[in-house]
Tab-separated table of C-alpha atoms in Angstrom:
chain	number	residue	atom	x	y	z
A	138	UNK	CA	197.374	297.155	34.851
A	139	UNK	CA	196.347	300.971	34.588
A	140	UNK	CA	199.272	301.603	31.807
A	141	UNK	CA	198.192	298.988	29.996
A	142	UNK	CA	194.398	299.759	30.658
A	143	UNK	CA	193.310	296.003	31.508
A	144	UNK	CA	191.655	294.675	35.028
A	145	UNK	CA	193.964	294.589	37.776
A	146	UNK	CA	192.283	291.294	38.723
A	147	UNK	CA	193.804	289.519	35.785
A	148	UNK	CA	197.357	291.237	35.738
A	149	UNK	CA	197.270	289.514	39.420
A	150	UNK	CA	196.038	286.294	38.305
A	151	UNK	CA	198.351	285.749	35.684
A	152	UNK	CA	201.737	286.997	37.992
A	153	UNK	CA	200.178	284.377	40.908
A	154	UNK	CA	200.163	281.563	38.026
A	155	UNK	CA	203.619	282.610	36.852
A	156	UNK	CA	205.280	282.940	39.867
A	157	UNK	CA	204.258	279.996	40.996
A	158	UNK	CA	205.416	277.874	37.639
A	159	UNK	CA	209.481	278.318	38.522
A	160	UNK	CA	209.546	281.750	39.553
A	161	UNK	CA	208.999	282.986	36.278
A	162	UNK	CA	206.187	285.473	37.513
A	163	UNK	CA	208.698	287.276	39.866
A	164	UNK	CA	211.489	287.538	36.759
A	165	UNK	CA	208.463	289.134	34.656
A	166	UNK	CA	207.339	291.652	37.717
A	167	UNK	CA	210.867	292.775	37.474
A	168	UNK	CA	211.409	293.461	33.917
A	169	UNK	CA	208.183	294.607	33.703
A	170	UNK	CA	208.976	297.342	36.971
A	171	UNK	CA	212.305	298.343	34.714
A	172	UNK	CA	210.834	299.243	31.762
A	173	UNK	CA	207.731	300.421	32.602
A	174	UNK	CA	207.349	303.984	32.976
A	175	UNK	CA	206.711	306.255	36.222
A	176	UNK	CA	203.004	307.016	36.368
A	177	UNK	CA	202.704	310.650	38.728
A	178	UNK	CA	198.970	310.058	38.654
A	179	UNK	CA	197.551	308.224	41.463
């Protein structure tokens, strides 16, 4: 949510909806963790 500068509440909304419609949500998390970059700011 902070690399794409949008509220963490809906970036968990929408993954709870996904992943809960055919696991789709937890296929997304993981392309999304693979190609997103490494963020050293915390």
């Amino acid at each position: 949510a902070h690399y794409f500068d949008i509220d963490p509440t809906i970036v968990r909304v929408i993954w709870g909806v996904l992943a809960f419609c055919y696991g789709a949500g937890v296929v997304a998390y993981i392309i999304l963790w693979a190609i997103a970059p490494v963020s050293t700011e915390y």
